[in-house]
Tab-separated table of C-alpha atoms in Angstrom:
chain	number	residue	atom	x	y	z
W	1195	UNK	CA	86.311	125.694	100.691
W	1196	UNK	CA	87.137	126.195	104.497
W	1197	UNK	CA	89.703	123.844	106.334
W	1198	UNK	CA	88.179	122.760	109.386
W	1199	UNK	CA	91.001	120.371	110.889
W	1200	UNK	CA	94.069	119.032	110.134
W	1201	UNK	CA	95.776	116.494	112.356
W	1202	UNK	CA	97.795	113.403	112.691
W	1203	UNK	CA	95.920	110.049	113.076
W	1204	UNK	CA	97.937	107.561	114.838
W	1205	UNK	CA	97.883	103.802	115.370
W	1206	UNK	CA	95.583	102.772	118.308
W	1207	UNK	CA	98.123	100.367	119.527
W	1208	UNK	CA	101.691	100.815	119.152
W	1209	UNK	CA	103.511	98.909	116.736
W	1210	UNK	CA	105.518	95.727	117.967
W	1211	UNK	CA	109.118	96.028	118.282
W	1212	UNK	CA	109.923	93.252	115.946
W	1213	UNK	CA	107.638	95.135	113.481
W	1214	UNK	CA	109.739	98.490	113.606
W	1215	UNK	CA	111.388	98.255	110.380
W	1216	UNK	CA	109.872	97.331	107.362
W	1217	UNK	CA	111.748	96.171	104.385
W	1218	UNK	CA	110.688	97.439	100.729
W	1219	UNK	CA	110.633	94.948	97.812
W	1220	UNK	CA	112.932	94.810	94.963
W	1221	UNK	CA	110.138	96.808	92.808
W	1222	UNK	CA	109.180	99.035	95.568
W	1223	UNK	CA	112.842	100.572	96.076
W	1224	UNK	CA	113.127	101.608	92.670
W	1225	UNK	CA	109.619	103.304	92.207
W	1226	UNK	CA	109.384	107.001	92.780
W	1227	UNK	CA	107.704	108.335	96.034
W	1228	UNK	CA	104.649	109.951	94.303
W	1229	UNK	CA	101.322	110.112	95.798
W	1230	UNK	CA	98.976	107.889	93.978
W	1231	UNK	CA	95.320	109.586	94.588
W	1232	UNK	CA	91.807	108.405	94.394
W	1233	UNK	CA	88.797	109.949	95.719
W	1234	UNK	CA	85.151	108.562	96.882
W	1235	UNK	CA	81.838	110.203	96.459
W	1236	UNK	CA	78.827	109.770	99.039
W	1237	UNK	CA	75.533	111.258	98.750
W	1238	UNK	CA	73.666	112.110	101.944
W	1239	UNK	CA	70.684	109.521	102.119
W	1240	UNK	CA	67.278	111.390	102.986
W	1241	UNK	CA	66.498	108.347	105.422
W	1242	UNK	CA	69.928	109.015	107.200
W	1243	UNK	CA	70.140	111.007	110.419
W	1244	UNK	CA	73.727	110.515	111.104
W	1245	UNK	CA	75.591	113.934	111.614
W	1246	UNK	CA	78.563	114.559	109.572
W	1247	UNK	CA	80.331	115.429	112.982
W	1248	UNK	CA	79.766	111.818	114.079
W	1249	UNK	CA	80.742	110.186	110.795
W	1250	UNK	CA	84.327	111.914	111.127
W	1251	UNK	CA	84.650	111.033	114.689
W	1252	UNK	CA	83.893	107.361	113.873
W	1253	UNK	CA	86.239	107.551	110.735
W	1254	UNK	CA	89.429	108.671	113.117
W	1255	UNK	CA	88.606	105.904	114.997
W	1256	UNK	CA	88.218	103.172	112.717
W	1257	UNK	CA	91.325	104.995	111.080
W	1258	UNK	CA	93.736	104.369	114.365
W	1259	UNK	CA	92.634	100.842	114.253
W	1260	UNK	CA	93.252	99.904	110.726
W	1261	UNK	CA	96.688	101.586	111.177
W	1262	UNK	CA	97.679	99.055	113.662
W	1263	UNK	CA	97.166	96.619	111.000
W	1264	UNK	CA	98.791	98.435	108.134
W	1265	UNK	CA	101.288	100.003	110.760
W	1266	UNK	CA	104.212	100.610	107.834
W	1267	UNK	CA	101.635	103.431	106.784
W	1268	UNK	CA	101.908	105.516	109.846
W	1269	UNK	CA	105.599	105.479	109.562
W	1270	UNK	CA	108.206	107.220	107.810
W	1271	UNK	CA	110.734	106.398	105.051
W	1272	UNK	CA	114.079	105.866	106.738
W	1273	UNK	CA	115.986	105.721	103.223
W	1274	UNK	CA	115.127	104.174	99.777
W	1275	UNK	CA	114.761	100.895	100.880
W	1276	UNK	CA	113.060	100.695	104.217
W	1277	UNK	CA	110.270	102.484	106.601
W	1278	UNK	CA	110.665	103.189	110.253
W	1279	UNK	CA	107.200	102.349	111.815
W	1280	UNK	CA	107.551	104.715	114.301
W	1281	UNK	CA	103.541	105.249	114.649
W	1282	UNK	CA	104.044	108.879	113.616
W	1283	UNK	CA	100.589	108.726	111.727
W	1284	UNK	CA	98.860	109.992	108.718
W	1285	UNK	CA	97.741	113.400	107.883
W	1286	UNK	CA	93.939	113.856	107.993
W	1287	UNK	CA	92.314	116.977	106.834
W	1288	UNK	CA	88.683	117.838	107.408
W	1289	UNK	CA	87.125	120.613	104.964
W	1290	UNK	CA	83.643	122.224	104.459
W	1291	UNK	CA	82.569	122.616	100.910
W	1292	UNK	CA	79.867	125.735	100.613
W	1293	UNK	CA	78.167	123.604	97.402
W	1294	UNK	CA	75.975	120.483	97.024
W	1295	UNK	CA	77.956	117.386	95.950
W	1296	UNK	CA	75.609	117.244	92.757
W	1297	UNK	CA	77.097	120.372	91.380
W	1298	UNK	CA	80.801	118.597	91.128
W	1299	UNK	CA	78.965	115.390	89.978
W	1300	UNK	CA	77.111	117.100	87.403
W	1301	UNK	CA	80.416	118.370	85.636
W	1302	UNK	CA	83.436	116.645	87.081
W	1303	UNK	CA	86.416	118.856	85.941
W	1304	UNK	CA	90.132	118.597	87.096
W	1305	UNK	CA	89.278	122.221	88.486
W	1306	UNK	CA	86.291	121.050	90.709
W	1307	UNK	CA	88.222	117.721	91.751
W	1308	UNK	CA	91.592	119.045	92.664
W	1309	UNK	CA	90.745	121.099	95.865
W	1310	UNK	CA	89.257	117.805	97.224
W	1311	UNK	CA	92.487	116.099	97.752
W	1312	UNK	CA	95.005	116.648	100.832
W	1313	UNK	CA	97.687	119.399	100.308
W	1314	UNK	CA	97.783	119.389	96.536
W	1315	UNK	CA	99.348	115.880	96.697
W	1316	UNK	CA	98.204	113.916	94.066
W	1317	UNK	CA	101.394	112.640	91.827
W	1318	UNK	CA	103.322	115.098	93.654
W	1319	UNK	CA	107.002	114.064	95.167
W	1320	UNK	CA	107.356	113.328	98.707
W	1321	UNK	CA	109.179	115.779	100.627
W	1322	UNK	CA	111.595	114.051	103.395
W	1323	UNK	CA	110.016	112.878	106.534
W	1324	UNK	CA	106.459	113.203	104.801
W	1325	UNK	CA	103.389	111.470	105.783
W	1326	UNK	CA	103.018	108.202	103.728
W	1327	UNK	CA	99.258	108.352	103.373
W	1328	UNK	CA	97.237	111.773	103.215
W	1329	UNK	CA	93.763	111.973	103.630
W	1330	UNK	CA	90.445	114.503	103.260
W	1331	UNK	CA	87.286	114.259	104.193
W	1332	UNK	CA	85.104	116.934	102.067
W	1333	UNK	CA	81.640	117.739	103.927
W	1334	UNK	CA	79.106	119.276	101.263
W	1335	UNK	CA	76.068	121.530	102.156
W	1336	UNK	CA	73.659	118.729	101.374
W	1337	UNK	CA	75.184	116.487	103.815
W	1338	UNK	CA	77.346	114.543	100.802
W	1339	UNK	CA	80.740	113.564	101.943
W	1340	UNK	CA	83.948	112.939	99.441
W	1341	UNK	CA	86.644	111.083	100.890
W	1342	UNK	CA	90.148	111.438	99.237
W	1343	UNK	CA	93.410	109.358	99.768
W	1344	UNK	CA	96.728	109.646	98.655
W	1345	UNK	CA	99.129	106.805	99.184
W	1346	UNK	CA	103.106	107.164	98.514
W	1347	UNK	CA	103.505	105.167	95.051
W	1348	UNK	CA	106.725	103.677	96.921
W	1349	UNK	CA	104.523	101.955	99.784
W	1350	UNK	CA	102.220	100.480	97.282
W	1351	UNK	CA	100.335	100.265	93.804
W	1352	UNK	CA	96.588	100.732	93.391
W	1353	UNK	CA	95.868	97.223	94.467
W	1354	UNK	CA	97.265	97.966	97.667
W	1355	UNK	CA	95.492	101.493	97.928
W	1356	UNK	CA	92.166	99.965	97.369
W	1357	UNK	CA	92.833	97.056	99.793
W	1358	UNK	CA	93.847	99.793	102.651
W	1359	UNK	CA	90.780	101.851	101.999
W	1360	UNK	CA	88.411	98.584	102.157
W	1361	UNK	CA	89.836	97.456	105.266
W	1362	UNK	CA	89.259	100.886	106.970
W	1363	UNK	CA	85.669	101.015	105.639
W	1364	UNK	CA	84.797	97.429	107.205
W	1365	UNK	CA	86.383	98.400	110.161
W	1366	UNK	CA	84.238	101.850	110.417
W	1367	UNK	CA	81.239	99.628	109.395
W	1368	UNK	CA	81.967	96.961	111.927
W	1369	UNK	CA	84.354	98.102	114.739
W	1370	UNK	CA	84.420	94.899	116.797
W	1371	UNK	CA	84.874	92.630	114.117
W	1372	UNK	CA	88.117	90.706	113.650
W	1373	UNK	CA	89.844	90.758	110.297
W	1374	UNK	CA	89.772	87.668	108.413
W	1375	UNK	CA	92.026	88.155	105.918
W	1376	UNK	CA	95.382	90.581	106.874
W	1377	UNK	CA	97.680	92.265	104.578
W	1378	UNK	CA	100.945	90.670	103.641
W	1379	UNK	CA	103.482	92.642	103.929
W	1380	UNK	CA	106.707	90.021	103.797
W	1381	UNK	CA	106.245	89.438	100.073
W	1382	UNK	CA	109.429	91.161	98.790
W	1383	UNK	CA	111.527	90.463	101.833
W	1384	UNK	CA	110.443	86.495	101.549
W	1385	UNK	CA	111.856	86.544	97.805
W	1386	UNK	CA	115.083	88.413	98.095
W	1387	UNK	CA	115.997	90.118	101.752
W	1388	UNK	CA	116.914	93.945	100.429
W	1389	UNK	CA	120.384	93.569	102.174
W	1390	UNK	CA	121.582	91.053	99.688
W	1391	UNK	CA	120.305	93.377	96.950
W	1392	UNK	CA	122.239	96.633	95.872
W	1393	UNK	CA	120.458	99.729	95.723
W	1394	UNK	CA	119.416	101.099	92.310
W	1395	UNK	CA	118.299	104.435	91.498
W	1396	UNK	CA	114.870	105.218	91.397
W	1397	UNK	CA	112.667	105.513	88.276
W	1398	UNK	CA	111.527	108.997	88.323
W	1399	UNK	CA	108.266	110.512	86.648
W	1400	UNK	CA	109.048	112.330	83.597
W	1401	UNK	CA	106.531	115.281	84.441
W	1402	UNK	CA	105.359	117.118	81.654
W	1403	UNK	CA	102.402	120.039	80.984
W	1404	UNK	CA	99.533	117.607	80.878
W	1405	UNK	CA	95.914	117.935	81.380
W	1406	UNK	CA	93.361	115.382	81.661
W	1407	UNK	CA	89.844	114.504	80.437
W	1408	UNK	CA	87.581	111.306	81.358
W	1409	UNK	CA	86.050	109.463	78.663
W	1410	UNK	CA	83.341	106.918	79.741
W	1411	UNK	CA	82.775	103.581	77.636
W	1412	UNK	CA	79.089	102.124	78.296
W	1413	UNK	CA	78.938	98.530	78.621
W	1414	UNK	CA	77.013	98.461	75.516
W	1415	UNK	CA	79.722	99.948	73.465
W	1416	UNK	CA	82.217	97.614	74.610
W	1417	UNK	CA	79.921	94.557	73.682
W	1418	UNK	CA	80.262	96.274	69.960
W	1419	UNK	CA	83.998	96.790	70.179
W	1420	UNK	CA	84.179	92.849	71.557
W	1421	UNK	CA	82.250	91.882	68.454
W	1422	UNK	CA	84.410	93.564	66.206
W	1423	UNK	CA	87.402	91.774	67.448
W	1424	UNK	CA	85.700	88.391	68.080
W	1425	UNK	CA	84.880	88.333	64.369
W	1426	UNK	CA	88.482	88.312	63.383
W	1427	UNK	CA	88.854	85.181	65.383
W	1428	UNK	CA	90.290	86.644	68.672
W	1429	UNK	CA	88.771	84.587	71.329
W	1430	UNK	CA	87.193	86.360	74.562
W	1431	UNK	CA	88.313	89.753	74.286
W	1432	UNK	CA	88.223	91.512	77.628
W	1433	UNK	CA	86.648	95.005	78.297
W	1434	UNK	CA	90.088	96.314	79.096
W	1435	UNK	CA	91.765	94.910	76.109
W	1436	UNK	CA	89.321	96.227	73.471
W	1437	UNK	CA	89.179	99.659	75.374
W	1438	UNK	CA	93.251	99.915	75.387
W	1439	UNK	CA	93.217	98.971	71.582
W	1440	UNK	CA	90.739	101.704	70.444
W	1441	UNK	CA	92.029	104.475	72.508
W	1442	UNK	CA	95.727	103.542	71.129
W	1443	UNK	CA	94.465	103.326	67.537
W	1444	UNK	CA	92.708	106.690	67.981
W	1445	UNK	CA	95.645	108.629	69.643
W	1446	UNK	CA	98.421	107.373	66.723
W	1447	UNK	CA	95.714	108.207	64.169
W	1448	UNK	CA	94.530	111.717	65.164
W	1449	UNK	CA	97.806	112.914	66.559
W	1450	UNK	CA	99.409	111.812	63.343
W	1451	UNK	CA	101.982	109.421	65.014
W	1452	UNK	CA	103.751	106.988	63.780
W	1453	UNK	CA	101.900	103.434	63.552
W	1454	UNK	CA	104.900	101.815	65.640
W	1455	UNK	CA	104.388	104.119	68.330
W	1456	UNK	CA	105.553	102.414	71.536
W	1457	UNK	CA	103.041	100.983	73.747
W	1458	UNK	CA	103.465	100.024	77.490
W	1459	UNK	CA	100.791	98.352	79.791
W	1460	UNK	CA	101.191	97.868	83.610
W	1461	UNK	CA	100.343	94.284	84.524
W	1462	UNK	CA	99.367	92.993	88.187
W	1463	UNK	CA	102.192	90.676	89.112
W	1464	UNK	CA	100.541	88.817	92.043
W	1465	UNK	CA	98.815	85.953	90.411
W	1466	UNK	CA	101.762	85.887	87.614
W	1467	UNK	CA	104.481	85.192	90.276
W	1468	UNK	CA	105.936	81.791	90.779
W	1469	UNK	CA	104.502	80.795	93.040
W	1470	UNK	CA	101.612	83.428	93.475
W	1471	UNK	CA	101.613	85.868	95.700
W	1472	UNK	CA	98.272	86.464	98.086
W	1473	UNK	CA	96.056	89.218	96.614
W	1474	UNK	CA	96.682	91.131	99.592
W	1475	UNK	CA	100.378	91.512	99.126
W	1476	UNK	CA	101.145	94.934	100.352
W	1477	UNK	CA	103.779	97.017	97.725
W	1478	UNK	CA	104.293	97.489	94.293
W	1479	UNK	CA	103.584	93.954	92.422
W	1480	UNK	CA	103.128	96.025	89.094
W	1481	UNK	CA	105.304	96.237	86.012
W	1482	UNK	CA	104.883	97.417	82.395
W	1483	UNK	CA	105.693	95.290	79.605
W	1484	UNK	CA	106.075	96.463	76.112
W	1485	UNK	CA	103.723	95.824	73.036
W	1486	UNK	CA	105.512	95.238	69.734
W	1487	UNK	CA	104.713	97.194	66.699
W	1488	UNK	CA	106.741	96.449	63.807
W	1489	UNK	CA	103.659	97.428	61.324
W	1490	UNK	CA	104.071	99.341	58.195
W	1491	UNK	CA	99.992	100.195	57.968
W	1492	UNK	CA	97.374	100.950	60.039
W	1493	UNK	CA	96.945	98.473	63.118
W	1494	UNK	CA	93.519	97.005	63.426
W	1495	UNK	CA	91.686	96.345	66.704
W	1496	UNK	CA	91.974	92.563	66.701
W	1497	UNK	CA	95.591	92.782	66.012
W	1498	UNK	CA	96.195	95.214	68.770
W	1499	UNK	CA	94.380	92.723	71.346
W	1500	UNK	CA	96.604	89.923	69.890
W	1501	UNK	CA	99.685	91.635	70.194
W	1502	UNK	CA	98.704	92.844	73.952
W	1503	UNK	CA	98.315	89.199	74.704
W	1504	UNK	CA	101.552	88.031	73.150
W	1505	UNK	CA	103.389	90.958	74.914
W	1506	UNK	CA	102.246	89.899	78.265
W	1507	UNK	CA	102.671	86.347	77.644
W	1508	UNK	CA	106.360	86.786	76.639
W	1509	UNK	CA	107.098	89.465	79.464
W	1510	UNK	CA	105.631	86.472	82.247
W	1511	UNK	CA	107.555	83.577	80.529
W	1512	UNK	CA	110.964	85.593	80.003
W	1513	UNK	CA	110.682	88.205	83.067
W	1514	UNK	CA	108.190	87.512	85.716
W	1515	UNK	CA	108.777	83.282	86.025
W	1516	UNK	CA	112.578	84.566	86.484
W	1517	UNK	CA	112.143	86.642	89.681
W	1518	UNK	CA	113.111	83.520	91.640
W	1519	UNK	CA	116.603	84.084	90.479
W	1520	UNK	CA	118.609	86.556	92.152
W	1521	UNK	CA	121.012	87.521	89.514
W	1522	UNK	CA	118.151	87.970	87.062
W	1523	UNK	CA	116.620	90.264	89.262
W	1524	UNK	CA	119.898	92.258	89.559
W	1525	UNK	CA	120.475	92.346	85.811
W	1526	UNK	CA	116.504	93.279	85.318
W	1527	UNK	CA	116.643	96.051	88.033
W	1528	UNK	CA	119.976	97.487	86.315
W	1529	UNK	CA	118.236	97.375	82.713
W	1530	UNK	CA	115.092	98.947	84.032
W	1531	UNK	CA	117.093	101.841	85.838
W	1532	UNK	CA	119.228	102.363	82.806
W	1533	UNK	CA	116.755	103.165	80.441
W	1534	UNK	CA	116.580	106.880	78.578
W	1535	UNK	CA	113.998	108.984	79.711
W	1536	UNK	CA	110.867	109.252	77.146
W	1537	UNK	CA	111.495	111.568	74.377
W	1538	UNK	CA	109.855	114.913	74.598
W	1539	UNK	CA	108.081	114.665	71.310
W	1540	UNK	CA	104.191	115.475	70.506
W	1541	UNK	CA	102.509	115.379	67.108
W	1542	UNK	CA	101.621	119.075	67.690
W	1543	UNK	CA	105.140	120.094	67.865
W	1544	UNK	CA	106.489	117.525	65.310
W	1545	UNK	CA	103.810	116.573	63.169
W	1546	UNK	CA	106.144	116.262	59.873
W	1547	UNK	CA	108.715	113.900	61.298
W	1548	UNK	CA	106.163	111.494	63.394
W	1549	UNK	CA	108.465	110.686	65.880
W	1550	UNK	CA	107.440	108.094	68.507
W	1551	UNK	CA	105.991	109.061	71.671
W	1552	UNK	CA	105.048	106.381	74.403
W	1553	UNK	CA	101.714	105.633	75.290
W	1554	UNK	CA	101.111	103.946	78.506
W	1555	UNK	CA	98.240	102.141	80.254
W	1556	UNK	CA	97.306	100.964	83.906
W	1557	UNK	CA	94.005	99.348	84.364
W	1558	UNK	CA	92.513	99.786	88.010
W	1559	UNK	CA	89.595	97.807	86.791
W	1560	UNK	CA	88.379	94.726	88.517
W	1561	UNK	CA	89.863	96.261	91.555
W	1562	UNK	CA	87.390	96.443	94.499
W	1563	UNK	CA	87.129	100.376	94.357
W	1564	UNK	CA	83.049	100.242	94.475
W	1565	UNK	CA	83.121	97.909	97.425
W	1566	UNK	CA	83.877	100.822	99.971
W	1567	UNK	CA	80.963	100.938	102.470
W	1568	UNK	CA	81.770	102.914	105.582
W	1569	UNK	CA	78.499	102.191	106.863
W	1570	UNK	CA	76.551	104.668	104.898
W	1571	UNK	CA	76.156	102.433	101.457
W	1572	UNK	CA	78.565	102.180	98.377
W	1573	UNK	CA	80.214	105.106	96.549
W	1574	UNK	CA	78.141	106.840	93.861
W	1575	UNK	CA	81.320	107.250	92.014
W	1576	UNK	CA	85.111	106.668	92.493
W	1577	UNK	CA	88.082	108.354	90.703
W	1578	UNK	CA	91.260	109.729	90.333
W	1579	UNK	CA	93.013	112.814	89.401
W	1580	UNK	CA	95.286	113.865	85.877
W	1581	UNK	CA	98.699	112.594	85.910
W	1582	UNK	CA	101.646	114.761	84.804
W	1583	UNK	CA	102.960	111.780	82.477
W	1584	UNK	CA	102.258	112.660	78.935
W	1585	UNK	CA	100.249	109.936	76.665
W	1586	UNK	CA	99.254	108.064	79.999
W	1587	UNK	CA	95.708	106.513	80.524
W	1588	UNK	CA	94.165	105.289	83.875
W	1589	UNK	CA	91.383	102.951	83.274
W	1590	UNK	CA	88.575	102.373	86.267
W	1591	UNK	CA	85.433	100.417	86.341
W	1592	UNK	CA	82.058	102.470	85.991
W	1593	UNK	CA	79.946	101.921	89.060
W	1594	UNK	CA	77.907	98.914	87.151
W	1595	UNK	CA	80.985	97.200	86.252
W	1596	UNK	CA	80.128	96.817	82.841
W	1597	UNK	CA	81.613	100.188	81.531
W	1598	UNK	CA	85.242	101.649	81.652
W	1599	UNK	CA	85.858	105.171	82.748
W	1600	UNK	CA	89.561	106.257	80.934
W	1601	UNK	CA	91.680	109.122	82.333
W	1602	UNK	CA	93.674	110.424	79.458
W	1603	UNK	CA	96.573	112.640	79.991
W	1604	UNK	CA	98.089	114.835	77.153
W	1605	UNK	CA	99.234	117.942	76.419
W	1606	UNK	CA	96.494	120.415	76.041
W	1607	UNK	CA	96.647	120.784	72.227
W	1608	UNK	CA	96.856	117.070	71.677
W	1609	UNK	CA	93.971	116.279	73.864
W	1610	UNK	CA	92.167	119.012	72.056
W	1611	UNK	CA	92.464	116.873	68.728
W	1612	UNK	CA	91.890	113.630	70.516
W	1613	UNK	CA	88.678	114.773	72.268
W	1614	UNK	CA	87.095	115.488	68.597
W	1615	UNK	CA	87.930	112.050	66.861
W	1616	UNK	CA	84.684	110.908	65.656
W	1617	UNK	CA	85.643	107.366	65.601
W	1618	UNK	CA	86.147	107.501	69.407
W	1619	UNK	CA	83.225	109.292	70.153
W	1620	UNK	CA	81.266	106.689	68.577
W	1621	UNK	CA	81.985	104.493	71.246
W	1622	UNK	CA	82.918	107.095	74.207
W	1623	UNK	CA	81.434	109.953	76.113
W	1624	UNK	CA	83.360	113.002	77.032
W	1625	UNK	CA	82.980	113.723	80.477
W	1626	UNK	CA	79.138	112.824	81.047
W	1627	UNK	CA	77.429	113.773	84.304
W	1628	UNK	CA	77.831	111.367	87.092
W	1629	UNK	CA	74.656	112.052	89.060
C-alpha cells in the first residue's frame, strides 16, 4: 500500500454563528468517543472511462458540500457535552493498493481489511482535538475503489453514519440537486437542554484481545430458521430475531456457558420515542436492553425469540416512554454509568464454573448500506471490522437484502471452538468469497 495524500476537507461554506456550538444529546454525552468503521467496495466497470483521479476530485468537492449540511462533523469536541463547529475539517486519505480488488474480496480477512481504514482508527479511542470523521479512499490496480469511513461514536450511531454517507453519495452524483430531507440535529436538545443535566461519566469500552470472523446466513437458511420458530406458535419472526437466537444458542452450547448467560441487544430508539424522532436524527439514539434468562435447561430458538420480544417491549414501556421525564432520565443515566464492568471470564479459561459472560448484539440490518451510489453504481459489498468487545456480534444485510452477515468478535480460543460448531454451520457459511 502507498499513501498518496492526506489532507483536511473543510465545509464549502462557513458555519453560521448561531450554529457554532452543537450540544450533544443526553445519550451522546455518556458514549465513549471510539470510531465506528464501515467500508464500501466498488468494482471498476468495463464500460466506465472515468479515471480514479477525477473520481477522487469529485469526492472531495461533494464531501466539502455535504459538510456544510453536517457542520458538526467538521468541528472538534469542546468537552464531553458539546462540539465547537469551527470548520477545521475531516481527515481525507488516498492510497494506492498494488493488487486487484477481487483478491481481497475472494478472501476478506481482518489482515486484508485493516489497512483499508484510515490511521488504524476503527474502534480506537479518539485523541483530544482529533477529527470527528476520517475517510480513506483506496484505489486498486484494476480501477476498483474501496471507501472507508470512521465516525466518532460520540457524534452518532450506525444510522447516523449511514445517513451521512448516503447524503455524501447523493451530493456526489447530483451536485446541483437540493437536499429534500436534511439531517435533524436538534433531537437531543429539544428533549433536554444539556445545561439542565448533570454530566455523567462516559461508558467506556472494556477492550479485550478479540479476533473477528464473518458468518453469512443466506436467505434460504434464514427461512428454515423462521419455519422452526413459527412451528412453535411464534408469529412472524424476523431475520434478525432468528439469527440472533441461533448465534446465542450456539455460543452458549459450544463454549459451555451457563444457560442464563446474560444477553443484551441494541435497539434503535428513533421510532420508539414518544413522540417518535425523525429517521435522520443525528446522534446516538440506540440503547441496549437485557433479555431475561432464568432457564434451567437449554433454551430453544422460539423461546429466545419470545424472550427478545418481551425484553424489548418491557424496555420501551418502562424506560423509553419515560424519557420525557427529566428526573427519570437523570436516574437512568446515573444507573447506566455506574454499572459494573463485564466479568473477565471465558469458557476457555473457566469451563468448570461456567460463569456468565455477557453476549451483545447490534443489528445494522435495514439501514441504507447498499443504497450508497456515488455515480458509479451501488457497492458490491459493505462491511465493518472487528470490535474489541468480547462476545459482541454486529449483524449486517447481505447485498440482496435477504441474508445476514454476522461479524462475531471473540477471544481466539473461543472463536476457534465456535466456528467449528456443527449446528451453526448447517445455517451459516464461514467467510465465503464476496466476488
